[in-house]
Coordinates of C-alpha atoms in Angstrom, one line a residue:
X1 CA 82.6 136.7 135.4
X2 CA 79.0 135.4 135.7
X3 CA 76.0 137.4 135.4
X4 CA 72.9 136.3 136.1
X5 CA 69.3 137.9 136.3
X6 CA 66.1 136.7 137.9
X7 CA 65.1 132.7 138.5
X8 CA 65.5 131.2 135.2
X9 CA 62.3 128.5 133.7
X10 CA 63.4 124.9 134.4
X11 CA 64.9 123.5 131.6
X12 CA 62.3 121.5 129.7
X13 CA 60.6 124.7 129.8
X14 CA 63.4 126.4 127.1
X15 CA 62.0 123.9 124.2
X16 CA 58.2 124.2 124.8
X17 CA 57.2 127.8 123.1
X18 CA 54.1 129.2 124.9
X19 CA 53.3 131.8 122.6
X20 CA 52.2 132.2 118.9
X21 CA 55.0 133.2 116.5
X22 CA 52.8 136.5 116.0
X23 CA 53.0 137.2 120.1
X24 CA 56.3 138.9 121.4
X25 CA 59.4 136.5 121.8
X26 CA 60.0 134.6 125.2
X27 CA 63.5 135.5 126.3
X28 CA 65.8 133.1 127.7
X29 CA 68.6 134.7 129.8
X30 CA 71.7 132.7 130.1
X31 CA 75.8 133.3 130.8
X32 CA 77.1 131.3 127.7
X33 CA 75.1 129.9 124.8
X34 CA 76.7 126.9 122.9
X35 CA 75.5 127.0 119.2
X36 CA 75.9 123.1 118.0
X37 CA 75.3 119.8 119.4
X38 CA 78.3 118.3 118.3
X39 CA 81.4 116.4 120.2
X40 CA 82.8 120.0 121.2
X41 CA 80.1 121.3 122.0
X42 CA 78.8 119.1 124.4
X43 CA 82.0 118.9 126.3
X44 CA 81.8 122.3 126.4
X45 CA 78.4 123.0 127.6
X46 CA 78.8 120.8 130.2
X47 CA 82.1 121.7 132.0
X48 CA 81.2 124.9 132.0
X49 CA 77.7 124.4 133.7
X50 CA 79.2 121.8 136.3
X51 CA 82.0 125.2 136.9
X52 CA 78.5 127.3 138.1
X53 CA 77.8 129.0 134.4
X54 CA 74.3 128.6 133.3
X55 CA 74.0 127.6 130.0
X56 CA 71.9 127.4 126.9
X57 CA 72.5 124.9 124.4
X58 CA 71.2 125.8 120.9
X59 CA 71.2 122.0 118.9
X60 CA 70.5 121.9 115.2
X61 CA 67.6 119.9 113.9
X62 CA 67.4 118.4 110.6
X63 CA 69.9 116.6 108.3
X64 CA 72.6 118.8 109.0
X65 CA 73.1 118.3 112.3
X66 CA 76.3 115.6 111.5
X67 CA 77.4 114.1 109.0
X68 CA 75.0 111.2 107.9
X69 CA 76.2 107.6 107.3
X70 CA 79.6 108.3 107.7
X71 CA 81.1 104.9 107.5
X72 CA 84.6 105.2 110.0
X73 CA 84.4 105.3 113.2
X74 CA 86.0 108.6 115.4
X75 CA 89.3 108.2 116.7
X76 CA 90.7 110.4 119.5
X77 CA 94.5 111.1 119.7
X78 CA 97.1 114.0 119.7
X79 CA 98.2 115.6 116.8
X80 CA 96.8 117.8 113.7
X81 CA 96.5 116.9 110.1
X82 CA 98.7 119.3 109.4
X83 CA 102.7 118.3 109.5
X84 CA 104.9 119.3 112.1
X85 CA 107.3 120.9 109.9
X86 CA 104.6 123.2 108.2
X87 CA 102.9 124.1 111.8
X88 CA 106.1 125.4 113.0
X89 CA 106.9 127.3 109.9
X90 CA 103.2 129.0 110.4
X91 CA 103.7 129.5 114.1
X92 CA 107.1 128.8 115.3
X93 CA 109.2 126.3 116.6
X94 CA 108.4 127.0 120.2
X95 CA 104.6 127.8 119.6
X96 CA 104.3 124.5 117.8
X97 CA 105.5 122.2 120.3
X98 CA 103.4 124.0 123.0
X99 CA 99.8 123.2 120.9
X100 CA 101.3 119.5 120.4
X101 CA 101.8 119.2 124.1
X102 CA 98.2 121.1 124.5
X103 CA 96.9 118.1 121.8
X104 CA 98.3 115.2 123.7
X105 CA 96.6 116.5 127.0
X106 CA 93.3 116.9 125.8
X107 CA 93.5 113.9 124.2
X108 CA 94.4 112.4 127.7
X109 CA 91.5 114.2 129.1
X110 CA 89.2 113.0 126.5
X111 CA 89.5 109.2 127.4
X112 CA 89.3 110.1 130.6
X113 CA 85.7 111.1 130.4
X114 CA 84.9 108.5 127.7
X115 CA 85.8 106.0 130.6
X116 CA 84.2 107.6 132.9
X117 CA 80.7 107.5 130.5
X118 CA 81.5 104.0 129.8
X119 CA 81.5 103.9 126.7
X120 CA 83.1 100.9 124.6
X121 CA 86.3 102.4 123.0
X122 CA 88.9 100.5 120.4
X123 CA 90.2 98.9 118.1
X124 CA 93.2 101.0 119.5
X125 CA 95.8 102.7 116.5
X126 CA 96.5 105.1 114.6
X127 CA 98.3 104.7 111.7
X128 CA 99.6 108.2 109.1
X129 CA 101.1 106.2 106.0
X130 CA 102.9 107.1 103.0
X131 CA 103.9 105.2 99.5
X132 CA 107.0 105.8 98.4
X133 CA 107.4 109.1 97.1
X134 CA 106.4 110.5 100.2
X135 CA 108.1 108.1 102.7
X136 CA 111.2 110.1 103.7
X137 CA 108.9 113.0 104.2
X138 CA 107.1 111.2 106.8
X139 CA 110.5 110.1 108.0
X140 CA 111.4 113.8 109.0
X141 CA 107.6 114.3 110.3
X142 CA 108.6 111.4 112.9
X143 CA 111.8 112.7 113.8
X144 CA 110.4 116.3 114.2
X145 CA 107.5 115.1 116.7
X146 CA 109.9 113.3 118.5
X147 CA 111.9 116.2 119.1
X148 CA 108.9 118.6 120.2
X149 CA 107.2 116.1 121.8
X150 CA 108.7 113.0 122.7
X151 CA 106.9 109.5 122.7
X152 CA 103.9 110.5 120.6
X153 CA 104.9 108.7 117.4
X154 CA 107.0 105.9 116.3
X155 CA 108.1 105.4 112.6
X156 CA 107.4 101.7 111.0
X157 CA 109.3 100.5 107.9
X158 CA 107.6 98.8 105.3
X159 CA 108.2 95.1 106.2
X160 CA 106.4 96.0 109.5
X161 CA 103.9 98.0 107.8
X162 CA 103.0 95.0 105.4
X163 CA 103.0 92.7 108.1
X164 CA 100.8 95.1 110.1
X165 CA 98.3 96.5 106.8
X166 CA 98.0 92.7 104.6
X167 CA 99.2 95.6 101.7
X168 CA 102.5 96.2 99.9
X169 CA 101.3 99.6 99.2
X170 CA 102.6 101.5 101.6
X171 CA 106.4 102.2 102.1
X172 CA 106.3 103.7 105.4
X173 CA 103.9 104.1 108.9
X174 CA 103.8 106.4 111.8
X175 CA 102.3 105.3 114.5
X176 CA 100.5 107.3 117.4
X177 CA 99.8 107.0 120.6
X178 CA 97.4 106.9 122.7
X179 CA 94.6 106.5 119.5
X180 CA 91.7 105.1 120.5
X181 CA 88.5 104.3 118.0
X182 CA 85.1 105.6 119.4
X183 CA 81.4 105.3 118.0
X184 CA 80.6 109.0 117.6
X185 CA 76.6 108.6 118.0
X186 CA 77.4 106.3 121.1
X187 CA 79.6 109.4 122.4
X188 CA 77.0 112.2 121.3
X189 CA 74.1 109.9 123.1
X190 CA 76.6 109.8 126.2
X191 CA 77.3 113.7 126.4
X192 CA 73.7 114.6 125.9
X193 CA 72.7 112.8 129.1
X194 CA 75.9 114.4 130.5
X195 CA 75.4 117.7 130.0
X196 CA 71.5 117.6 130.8
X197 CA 72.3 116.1 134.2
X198 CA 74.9 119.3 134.9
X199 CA 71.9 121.7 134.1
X200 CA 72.2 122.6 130.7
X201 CA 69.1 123.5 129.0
X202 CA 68.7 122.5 125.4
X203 CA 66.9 124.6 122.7
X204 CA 66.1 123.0 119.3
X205 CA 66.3 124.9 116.4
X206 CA 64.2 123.8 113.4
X207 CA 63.9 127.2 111.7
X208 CA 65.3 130.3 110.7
X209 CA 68.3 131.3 113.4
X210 CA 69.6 135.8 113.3
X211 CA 72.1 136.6 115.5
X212 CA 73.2 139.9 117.0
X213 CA 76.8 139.4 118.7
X214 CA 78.5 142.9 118.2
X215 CA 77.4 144.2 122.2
X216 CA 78.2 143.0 125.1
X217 CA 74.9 141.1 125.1
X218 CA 74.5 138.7 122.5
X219 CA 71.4 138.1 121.0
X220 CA 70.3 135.2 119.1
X221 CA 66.6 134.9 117.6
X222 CA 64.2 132.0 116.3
X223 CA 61.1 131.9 115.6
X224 CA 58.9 132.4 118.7
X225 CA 62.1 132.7 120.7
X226 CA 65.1 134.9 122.2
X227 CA 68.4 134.3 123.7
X228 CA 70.2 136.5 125.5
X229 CA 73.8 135.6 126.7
X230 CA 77.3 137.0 127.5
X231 CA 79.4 134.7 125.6
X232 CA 78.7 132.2 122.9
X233 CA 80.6 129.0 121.6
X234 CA 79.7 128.3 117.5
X235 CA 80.6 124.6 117.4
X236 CA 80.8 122.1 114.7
X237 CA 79.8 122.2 110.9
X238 CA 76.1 122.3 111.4
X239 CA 76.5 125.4 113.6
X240 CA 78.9 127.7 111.1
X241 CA 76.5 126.4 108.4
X242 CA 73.5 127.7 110.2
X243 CA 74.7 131.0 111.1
X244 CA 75.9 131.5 107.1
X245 CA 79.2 133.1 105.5
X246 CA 78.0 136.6 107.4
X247 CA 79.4 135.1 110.8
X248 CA 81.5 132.0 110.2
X249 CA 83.1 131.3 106.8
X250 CA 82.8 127.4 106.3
X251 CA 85.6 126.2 103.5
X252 CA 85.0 122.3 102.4
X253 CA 86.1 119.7 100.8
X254 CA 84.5 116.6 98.5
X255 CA 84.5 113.3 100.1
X256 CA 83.0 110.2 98.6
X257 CA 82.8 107.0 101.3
X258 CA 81.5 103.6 101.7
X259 CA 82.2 99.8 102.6
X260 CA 83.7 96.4 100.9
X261 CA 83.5 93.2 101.6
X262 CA 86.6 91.6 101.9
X263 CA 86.3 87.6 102.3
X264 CA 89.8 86.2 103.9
X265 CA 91.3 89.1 104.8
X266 CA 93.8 88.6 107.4
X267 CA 95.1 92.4 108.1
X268 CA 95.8 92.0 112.0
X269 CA 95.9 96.2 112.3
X270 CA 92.0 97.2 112.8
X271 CA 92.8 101.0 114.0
X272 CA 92.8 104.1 111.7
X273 CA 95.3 104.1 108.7
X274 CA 94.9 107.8 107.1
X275 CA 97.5 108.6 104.1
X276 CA 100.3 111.4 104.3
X277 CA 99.9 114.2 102.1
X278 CA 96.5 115.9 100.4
X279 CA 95.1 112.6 98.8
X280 CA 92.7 112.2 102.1
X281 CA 92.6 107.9 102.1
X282 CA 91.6 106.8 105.2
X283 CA 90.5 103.4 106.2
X284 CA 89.7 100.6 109.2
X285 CA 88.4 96.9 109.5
X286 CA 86.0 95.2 110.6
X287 CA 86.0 91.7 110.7
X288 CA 85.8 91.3 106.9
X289 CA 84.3 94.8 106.3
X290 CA 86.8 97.5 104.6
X291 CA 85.4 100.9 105.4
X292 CA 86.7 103.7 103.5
X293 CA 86.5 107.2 102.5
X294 CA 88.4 109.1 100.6
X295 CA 88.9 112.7 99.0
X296 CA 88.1 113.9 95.5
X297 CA 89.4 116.6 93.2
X298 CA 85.8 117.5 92.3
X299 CA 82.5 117.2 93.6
X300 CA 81.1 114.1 92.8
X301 CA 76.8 114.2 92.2
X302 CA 75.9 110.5 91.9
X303 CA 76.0 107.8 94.2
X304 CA 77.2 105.7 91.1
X305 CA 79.9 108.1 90.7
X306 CA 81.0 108.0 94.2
X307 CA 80.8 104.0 93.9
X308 CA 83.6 104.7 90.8
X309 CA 85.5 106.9 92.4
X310 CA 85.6 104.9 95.6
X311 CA 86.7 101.6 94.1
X312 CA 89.9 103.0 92.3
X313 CA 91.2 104.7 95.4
X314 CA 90.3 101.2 97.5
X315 CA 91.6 99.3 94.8
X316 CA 95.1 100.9 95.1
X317 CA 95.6 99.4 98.4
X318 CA 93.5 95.9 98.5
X319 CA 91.7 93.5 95.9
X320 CA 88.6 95.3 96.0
X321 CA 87.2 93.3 93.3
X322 CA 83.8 94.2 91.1
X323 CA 81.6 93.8 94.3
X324 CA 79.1 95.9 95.4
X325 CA 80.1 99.3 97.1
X326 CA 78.2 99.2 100.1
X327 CA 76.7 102.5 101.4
X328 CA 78.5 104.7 98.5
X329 CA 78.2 108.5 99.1
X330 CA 79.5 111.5 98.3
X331 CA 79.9 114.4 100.8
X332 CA 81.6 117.3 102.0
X333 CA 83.4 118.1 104.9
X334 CA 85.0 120.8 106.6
X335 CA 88.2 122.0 105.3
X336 CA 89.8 124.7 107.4
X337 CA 93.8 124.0 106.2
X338 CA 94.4 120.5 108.4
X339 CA 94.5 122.6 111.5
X340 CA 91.2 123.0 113.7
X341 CA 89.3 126.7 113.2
X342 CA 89.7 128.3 117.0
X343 CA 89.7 131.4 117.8
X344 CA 87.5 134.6 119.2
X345 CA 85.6 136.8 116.7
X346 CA 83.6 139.0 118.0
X347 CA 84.5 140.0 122.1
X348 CA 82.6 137.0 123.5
X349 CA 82.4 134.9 120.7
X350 CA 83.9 132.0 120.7
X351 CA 84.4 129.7 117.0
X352 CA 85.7 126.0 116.6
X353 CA 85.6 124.0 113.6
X354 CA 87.6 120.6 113.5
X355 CA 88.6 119.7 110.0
X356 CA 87.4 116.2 108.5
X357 CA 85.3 114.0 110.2
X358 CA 85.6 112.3 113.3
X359 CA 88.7 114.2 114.7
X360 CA 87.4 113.4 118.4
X361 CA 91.0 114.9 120.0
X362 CA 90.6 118.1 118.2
X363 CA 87.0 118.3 119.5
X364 CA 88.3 117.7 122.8
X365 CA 90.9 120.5 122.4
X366 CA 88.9 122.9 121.4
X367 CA 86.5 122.5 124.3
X368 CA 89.1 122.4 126.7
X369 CA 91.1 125.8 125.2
X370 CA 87.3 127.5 125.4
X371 CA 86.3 126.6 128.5
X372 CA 89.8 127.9 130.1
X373 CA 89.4 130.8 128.4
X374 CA 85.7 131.7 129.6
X375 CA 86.6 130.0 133.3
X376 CA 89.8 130.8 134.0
X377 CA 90.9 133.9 131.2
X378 CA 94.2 131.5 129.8
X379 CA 94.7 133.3 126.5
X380 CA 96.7 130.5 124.9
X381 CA 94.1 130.3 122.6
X382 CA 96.0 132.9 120.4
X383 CA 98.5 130.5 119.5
X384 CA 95.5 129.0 116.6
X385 CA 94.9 132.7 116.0
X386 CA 96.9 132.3 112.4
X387 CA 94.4 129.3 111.4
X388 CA 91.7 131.6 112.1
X389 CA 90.8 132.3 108.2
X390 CA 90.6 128.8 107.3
X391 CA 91.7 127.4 103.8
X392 CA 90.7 129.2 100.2
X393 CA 86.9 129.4 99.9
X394 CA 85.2 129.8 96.5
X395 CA 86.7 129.0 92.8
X396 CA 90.0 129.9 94.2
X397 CA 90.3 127.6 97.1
X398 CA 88.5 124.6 94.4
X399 CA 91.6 125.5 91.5
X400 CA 94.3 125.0 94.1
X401 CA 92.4 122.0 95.6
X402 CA 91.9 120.7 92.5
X403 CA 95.7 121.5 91.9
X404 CA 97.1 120.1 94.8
X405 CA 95.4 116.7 94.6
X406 CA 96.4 115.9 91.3
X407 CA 99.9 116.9 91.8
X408 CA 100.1 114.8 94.6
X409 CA 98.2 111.3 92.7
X410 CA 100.5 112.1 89.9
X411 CA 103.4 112.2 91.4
X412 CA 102.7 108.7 93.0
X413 CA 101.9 107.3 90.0
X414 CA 105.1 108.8 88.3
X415 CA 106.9 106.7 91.0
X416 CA 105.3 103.7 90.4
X417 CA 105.9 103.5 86.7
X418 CA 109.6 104.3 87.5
X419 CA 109.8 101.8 89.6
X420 CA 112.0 102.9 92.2
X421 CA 112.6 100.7 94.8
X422 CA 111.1 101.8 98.2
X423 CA 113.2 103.6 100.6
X424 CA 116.4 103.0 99.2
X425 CA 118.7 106.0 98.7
X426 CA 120.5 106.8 95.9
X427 CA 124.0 105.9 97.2
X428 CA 126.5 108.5 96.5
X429 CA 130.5 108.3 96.2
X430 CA 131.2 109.3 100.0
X431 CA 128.3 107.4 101.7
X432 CA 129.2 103.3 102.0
X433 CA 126.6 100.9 100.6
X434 CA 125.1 98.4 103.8
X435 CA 127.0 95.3 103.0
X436 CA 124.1 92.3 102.4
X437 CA 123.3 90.0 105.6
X438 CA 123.0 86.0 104.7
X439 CA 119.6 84.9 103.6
X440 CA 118.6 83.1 106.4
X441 CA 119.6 85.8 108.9
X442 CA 117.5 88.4 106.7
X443 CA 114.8 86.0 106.8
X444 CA 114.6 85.9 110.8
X445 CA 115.2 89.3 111.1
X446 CA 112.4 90.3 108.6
X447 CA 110.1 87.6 110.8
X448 CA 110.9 88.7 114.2
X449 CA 110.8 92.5 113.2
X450 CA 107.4 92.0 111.7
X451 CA 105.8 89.7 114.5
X452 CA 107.0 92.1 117.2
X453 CA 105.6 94.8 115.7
X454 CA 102.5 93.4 115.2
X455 CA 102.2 92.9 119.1
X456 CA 104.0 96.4 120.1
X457 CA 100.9 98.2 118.0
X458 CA 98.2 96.2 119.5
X459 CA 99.9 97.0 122.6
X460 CA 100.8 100.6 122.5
X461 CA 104.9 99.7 122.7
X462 CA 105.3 101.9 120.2
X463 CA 109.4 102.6 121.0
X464 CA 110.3 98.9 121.4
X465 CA 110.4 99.3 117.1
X466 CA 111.4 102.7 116.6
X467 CA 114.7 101.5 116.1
X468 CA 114.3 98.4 114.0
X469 CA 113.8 97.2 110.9
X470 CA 116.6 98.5 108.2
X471 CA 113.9 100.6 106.6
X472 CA 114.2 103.5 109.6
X473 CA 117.9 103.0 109.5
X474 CA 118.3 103.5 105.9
X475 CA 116.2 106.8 105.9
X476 CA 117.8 108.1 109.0
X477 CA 121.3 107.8 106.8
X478 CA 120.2 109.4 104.3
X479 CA 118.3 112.3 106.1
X480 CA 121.7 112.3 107.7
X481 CA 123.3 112.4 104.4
X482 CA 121.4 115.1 102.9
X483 CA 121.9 117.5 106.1
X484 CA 125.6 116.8 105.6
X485 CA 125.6 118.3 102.0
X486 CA 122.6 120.7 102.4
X487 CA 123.0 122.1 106.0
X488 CA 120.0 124.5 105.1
X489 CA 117.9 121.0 106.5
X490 CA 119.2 120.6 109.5
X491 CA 117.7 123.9 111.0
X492 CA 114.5 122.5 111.1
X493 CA 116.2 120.5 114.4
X494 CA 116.7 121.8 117.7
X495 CA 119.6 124.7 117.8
X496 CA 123.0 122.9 117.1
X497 CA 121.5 119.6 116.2
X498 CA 122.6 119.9 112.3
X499 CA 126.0 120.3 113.3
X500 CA 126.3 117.8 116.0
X501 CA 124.5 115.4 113.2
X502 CA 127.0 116.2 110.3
X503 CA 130.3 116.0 112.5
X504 CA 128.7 111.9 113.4
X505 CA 127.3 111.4 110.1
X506 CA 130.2 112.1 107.9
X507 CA 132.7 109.9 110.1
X508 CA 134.5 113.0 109.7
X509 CA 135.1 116.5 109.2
X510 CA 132.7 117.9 105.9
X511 CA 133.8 119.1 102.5
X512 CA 133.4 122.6 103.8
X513 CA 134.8 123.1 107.1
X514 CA 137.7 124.5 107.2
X515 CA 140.9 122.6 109.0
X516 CA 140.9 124.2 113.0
X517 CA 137.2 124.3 113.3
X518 CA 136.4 121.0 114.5
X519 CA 137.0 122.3 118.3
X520 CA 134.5 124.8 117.6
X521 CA 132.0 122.9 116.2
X522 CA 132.5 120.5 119.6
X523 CA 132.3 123.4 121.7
X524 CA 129.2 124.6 120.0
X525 CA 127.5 121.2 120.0
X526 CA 128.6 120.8 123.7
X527 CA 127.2 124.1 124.5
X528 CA 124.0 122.8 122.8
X529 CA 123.6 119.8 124.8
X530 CA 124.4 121.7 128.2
X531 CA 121.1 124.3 126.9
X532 CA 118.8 121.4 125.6
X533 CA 119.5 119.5 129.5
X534 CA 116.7 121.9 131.0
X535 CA 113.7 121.3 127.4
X536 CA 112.4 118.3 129.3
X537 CA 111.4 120.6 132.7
X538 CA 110.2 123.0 130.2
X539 CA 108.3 120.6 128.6
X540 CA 107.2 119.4 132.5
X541 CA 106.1 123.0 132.9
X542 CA 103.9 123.0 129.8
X543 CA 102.1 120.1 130.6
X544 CA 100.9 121.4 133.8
X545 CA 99.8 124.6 133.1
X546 CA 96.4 125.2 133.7

C-alpha cells in the first residue's frame, strides 16, 4: 500500500543540502528507500517507481561502492553456487526446484532488459568444471538439475571439454544455458539512466549513515539529511558494509585476481569456466588475455603475494609462464554460503546480498522476489528464509574456510600423484568392461564429438551432446552401478526412480530382492511413471506464477 504525504522536492533537489550540518535536518519523505547502487538495486528502484512507488535511492560514495578492478566480466544465468543436491537437502526437494525455476526466469527477465538497454552482451557460456576427483560429483549435480529443471544444463566429457578449454585439466563440464557475459560498469551506467528517467531520486552518501528501522516508519540519517520511508531494500556489499554488523552481518571471503598474457592460445570457449567445489577458480578469454581470479585459504596483504598466489592456481590449468601478472590484487568478497542472502528483517526491511562477484542472475532474482513482494505481497521469498544467516563469520567461519579449502586442493592433488585415470570406474565382477572400438573409429568419433561440441556451445545446443562422448556414458554406468548396490543413492531421484534404475541397470533382478518381487517393483515403477506424467504441468504452473 502506498503512502504518500505532501508534494515532494524534484529530484535533483534530494542531493543539494540547503542547510548547515548545525541547522535541523531536511526530511525527504518517500514509500521505499533502496540502500545501494548496485545491479539489484537499480533494478529494483526502478520497477518499483515505474509500478507508481516513489522512491529514494541511497548510493554509496567512495571506494566501496563495487568492487574495484575486478578483472572478469558478469555473467547472467540460472542457477546458485550452491549444488543442487545440497539445496534440496537444506530446503527440500520440491522447494528446491521451485527457486531453480524462479532462477531461470529472472535470468530470462534479465536479458530481456539488458536488450532492451542495448547493451553489448557475450561471449555467451557458462562452463562449472571439475578435475577428476570431483567429476562424478558433478555428474550427479547434472543429472539432478535435469530432473528439477529440465534443459538448464548439459554434462561434457573430457574429450569435449579439452577440445572446448585448450586444457587437459579438467575431467568433466557442465554447461548452462542461457549464460550470457555482460560489462557490469556498462550495465550500472545503463540502470542509472533507467531508473532516473522512472523518477527515482538519488541521494549520495559520503558520510556517516544511522538507521532507525524498528517502526513502521523507517528512518535513515546523514549528515545534514533525513529519510523517511515505509519500506527499505539494503542491496549489495557496499550497502551491508555501510550499515555495519548491527543491521546486516557481512561474512567474506579472500580473493586474489588478475590477468596473463597468453601468446597463441587457441581455446575456442571465451564464456565463464568456474570450478566445482570450494577451491573458487574462475576464468575467461580474451583474445590472448587470460583473466582470472581465484580464492585463497588466507588473506593475502601484498600485491606480490597475490601475483604468487595467482600464478600457481593459473598455472594448474595453462602455461602461465614467469610473465608479468597483470593487475594482481587481492580482495574480498561476499560469502553468504553459495546461496544469495534474501530475506526480511525487520517488518519492512528488505536484505539481499549475492555471493561472489558478478553473479548478474542472482542480482536479477533478488530484485524481482522484492519487488513482488512490496507490489504484489507473493511471500515466496520465505523459501531463501534458511540462507538468511549467511556462512560462519569471525575466527570460526576463517578455521572451517581455511579447512575446507585445503581439504579440497589436497584431495586433488592426492589424485594426481595416484594417477588415476579420469572417469574410469573401477570395474567390478558383475558390471561388464566396454569392449575397445578400432583405432580409427575412436579416432572419428573423438573428432566429430569434439568439433560438434565446440559449435553446440557457441550455439546454445546444449542437448545435441548430452548423450555423447563415452565419458557421460561411463559415469552414468557407474552412478547406475553404485545405486544398484547402495540403494540409499537413488533417493536423491524423483520417487521410484532408484528402483526403476536398478531393475534396467543390473540387466536383472539385484542381489537383494527377493524371488516374486519383480511384479512389485514393476507395479511400483509403473505407478511412478503414471504420478511423474502430470511434474511437467506443475512445472508449467510454476513458471507462470506471478
Amino acid at each position: 500500500m502506498s503512502q504518500t504525504s505532501a508534494p515532494r522536492p524534484p529530484a535533483h533537489d534530494a542531493t543539494v543540502p540547503e542547510r548547515s550540518a548545525a541547522g535541523p535536518k531536511r526530511i525527504i519523505d518517500c514509500d521505499v528507500c533502496v540502500v545501494g547502487g548496485d545491479v539489484a538495486g537499480l533494478v529494483l528502484a526502478g520497477d518499483l517507481a515505474r509500478r507508481g512507488r516513489d522512491v529514494v535511492l541511497l548510493a554509496m560514495a567512495g571506494p566501496s561502492v563495487a568492487v574495484p578492478s575486478w578483472p572478469l566480466d558478469s555473467v547472467i544465468a540460472p542457477g546458485f553456487p550452491l549444488s543442487t543436491l545440497d539445496l534440496s537437502s537444506r530446503v527440500g526437494r520440491d522447494d528446491a526446484q521451485e527457486l531453480l525455476i524462479l532462477s531461470a526466469q529472472a535470468a530470462e527477465a534479465g536479458l530481456g532488459l539488458i536488450e532492451r538497454l542495448g547493451i553489448e552482451i557475450g561471449p555467451r557460456g557458462r562452463l562449472t568444471v571439475a578435475r577428476a576427483h570431483a567429476a562424478e560429483d558433478l555428474y550427479r549435480e547434472h543429472e539432478l538439475r535435469q530432473e528439477l529443471a529440465p534443459d538448464t544444463t548439459v554434462f561434457v566429457g573430457a574429450e569435449d571439454l579439452a577440445a572446448l578449454l585448450g586444457t587437459q585439466t579438467f575431467a568433466a563440464g557442465l554447461g548452462v544455458v542461457p549464460a550470457e557475459r555482460v560489462r557490469t560498469a556498462s550495465l550500472i551506467a545503463a540502470l542509472e539512466d533507467a531508473a532516473r528517467a522512472a523518477g527515482v531520486r538519488f541521494v549520495n552518501v559520503e558520510g556517516a549513515l544511522s538507521v532507525d528501522l524498528k517502526g513502521v516508519r523507517k528512518y535513515l540519517d546523514m549528515a545534514n539529511q533525513r529519510v523517511r520511508a515505509f519500506q527499505v531494500a539494503v542491496c549489495g556489499p557496499a550497502a551491508f558494509a555501510r550499515l555495519g554488523s548491527g543491521v546486516a552481518r557481512l561474512p567474506r571471503a579472500p580473493w586474489v585476481s588478475g590477468g596473463f598474457r597468453l601468446s597463441g592460445s587457441d581455446a575456442p570457449y571465451a564464456g565463464l569456466v568456474e570450478e566445482f567445489g570450494l577451491t573458487g577458480l574462475a576464468y575467461h578469454f580474451d583474445g590472448d588475455r587470460l583473466a582470472v581470479a581465484a580464492q585463497s585459504a588466507l588473506p593475502v596483504m601484498t600485491r606480490v603475494g597475490a601475483a604468487r598466489v595467482l600464478r600457481r592456481h593459473a598455472a594448474e590449468v595453462y602455461p602461465v609462464g614467469g610473465g608479468l601478472v597483470e593487475g594482481a590484487r587481492a580482495r574480498s568478497l561476499p560469502d553468504p554460503g553459495g546461496m544469495p542472502m534474501l530475506y526480511e528483517g525487520e517488518r519492512g526491511v528488505w536484505y539481499a546480498l549475492a555471493p561472489g562477484a558478478g553473479s548478474l542472475g542472482l542480482d536479477f532474482l533478488a530484485a524481482r522476489m522484492i519487488v513482488g513482494a512490496i507490489a504484489e505481497r507473493d511471500d515466496r521469498i520465505a523459501l531463501l528464509q534458511p540462507f538468511a544467516t549467511g556462512g560462519l563469520s569471525g575466527w570460526t567461519g576463517r578455521v572451517a574456510r581455511f579447512a575446507a579449502f585445503w581439504h579440497v586442493r589436497l584431495a586433488a592433488r592426492l589424485h594426481m600423484e595416484k594417477g588415476t585415470p579420469a572417469l574410469a570406474p573401477a570395474q567390478e565382477p558383475d558390471v561388464p568392461a566396454p569392449l575397445p572400438a578400432p583405432a580409427t573409429a575412436s579416432a572419428l568419433a573423438r573428432r566429430s564429438a569434439a568439433s560438434a561440441a565446440v559449435e553446440a556451445l557457441r550455439s546454445h545446443a546444449f542437448p545435441e551432446i548430452a548423450e555423447e562422448g563415452g565419458d557421460a556414458r561411463r559415469l552414468r554406468e557407474k552412478t547406475r552401478h553404485e545405486r544398484r548396490e547402495r540403494p540409499e543413492i537413488g533417493a536423491v531421484g524423483r520417487d521410484g526412480i532408484a528402483d526403476g534404475e536398478l531393475a534396467v541397470a543390473g540387466g536383472g533382478q539385484p542381489e537383494h530382492q527377493q524371488p516374486g518381487q519383480h511384479e512389485q517393483r514393476d507395479a511400483r515403477a509403473g505407478h511412478g511413471e503414471h504420478h511423474h506424467g502430470h511434474r511437467p504441468a506443475e512445472q508449467h504452473h510454476l513458471r507462470h506464477q506471478p
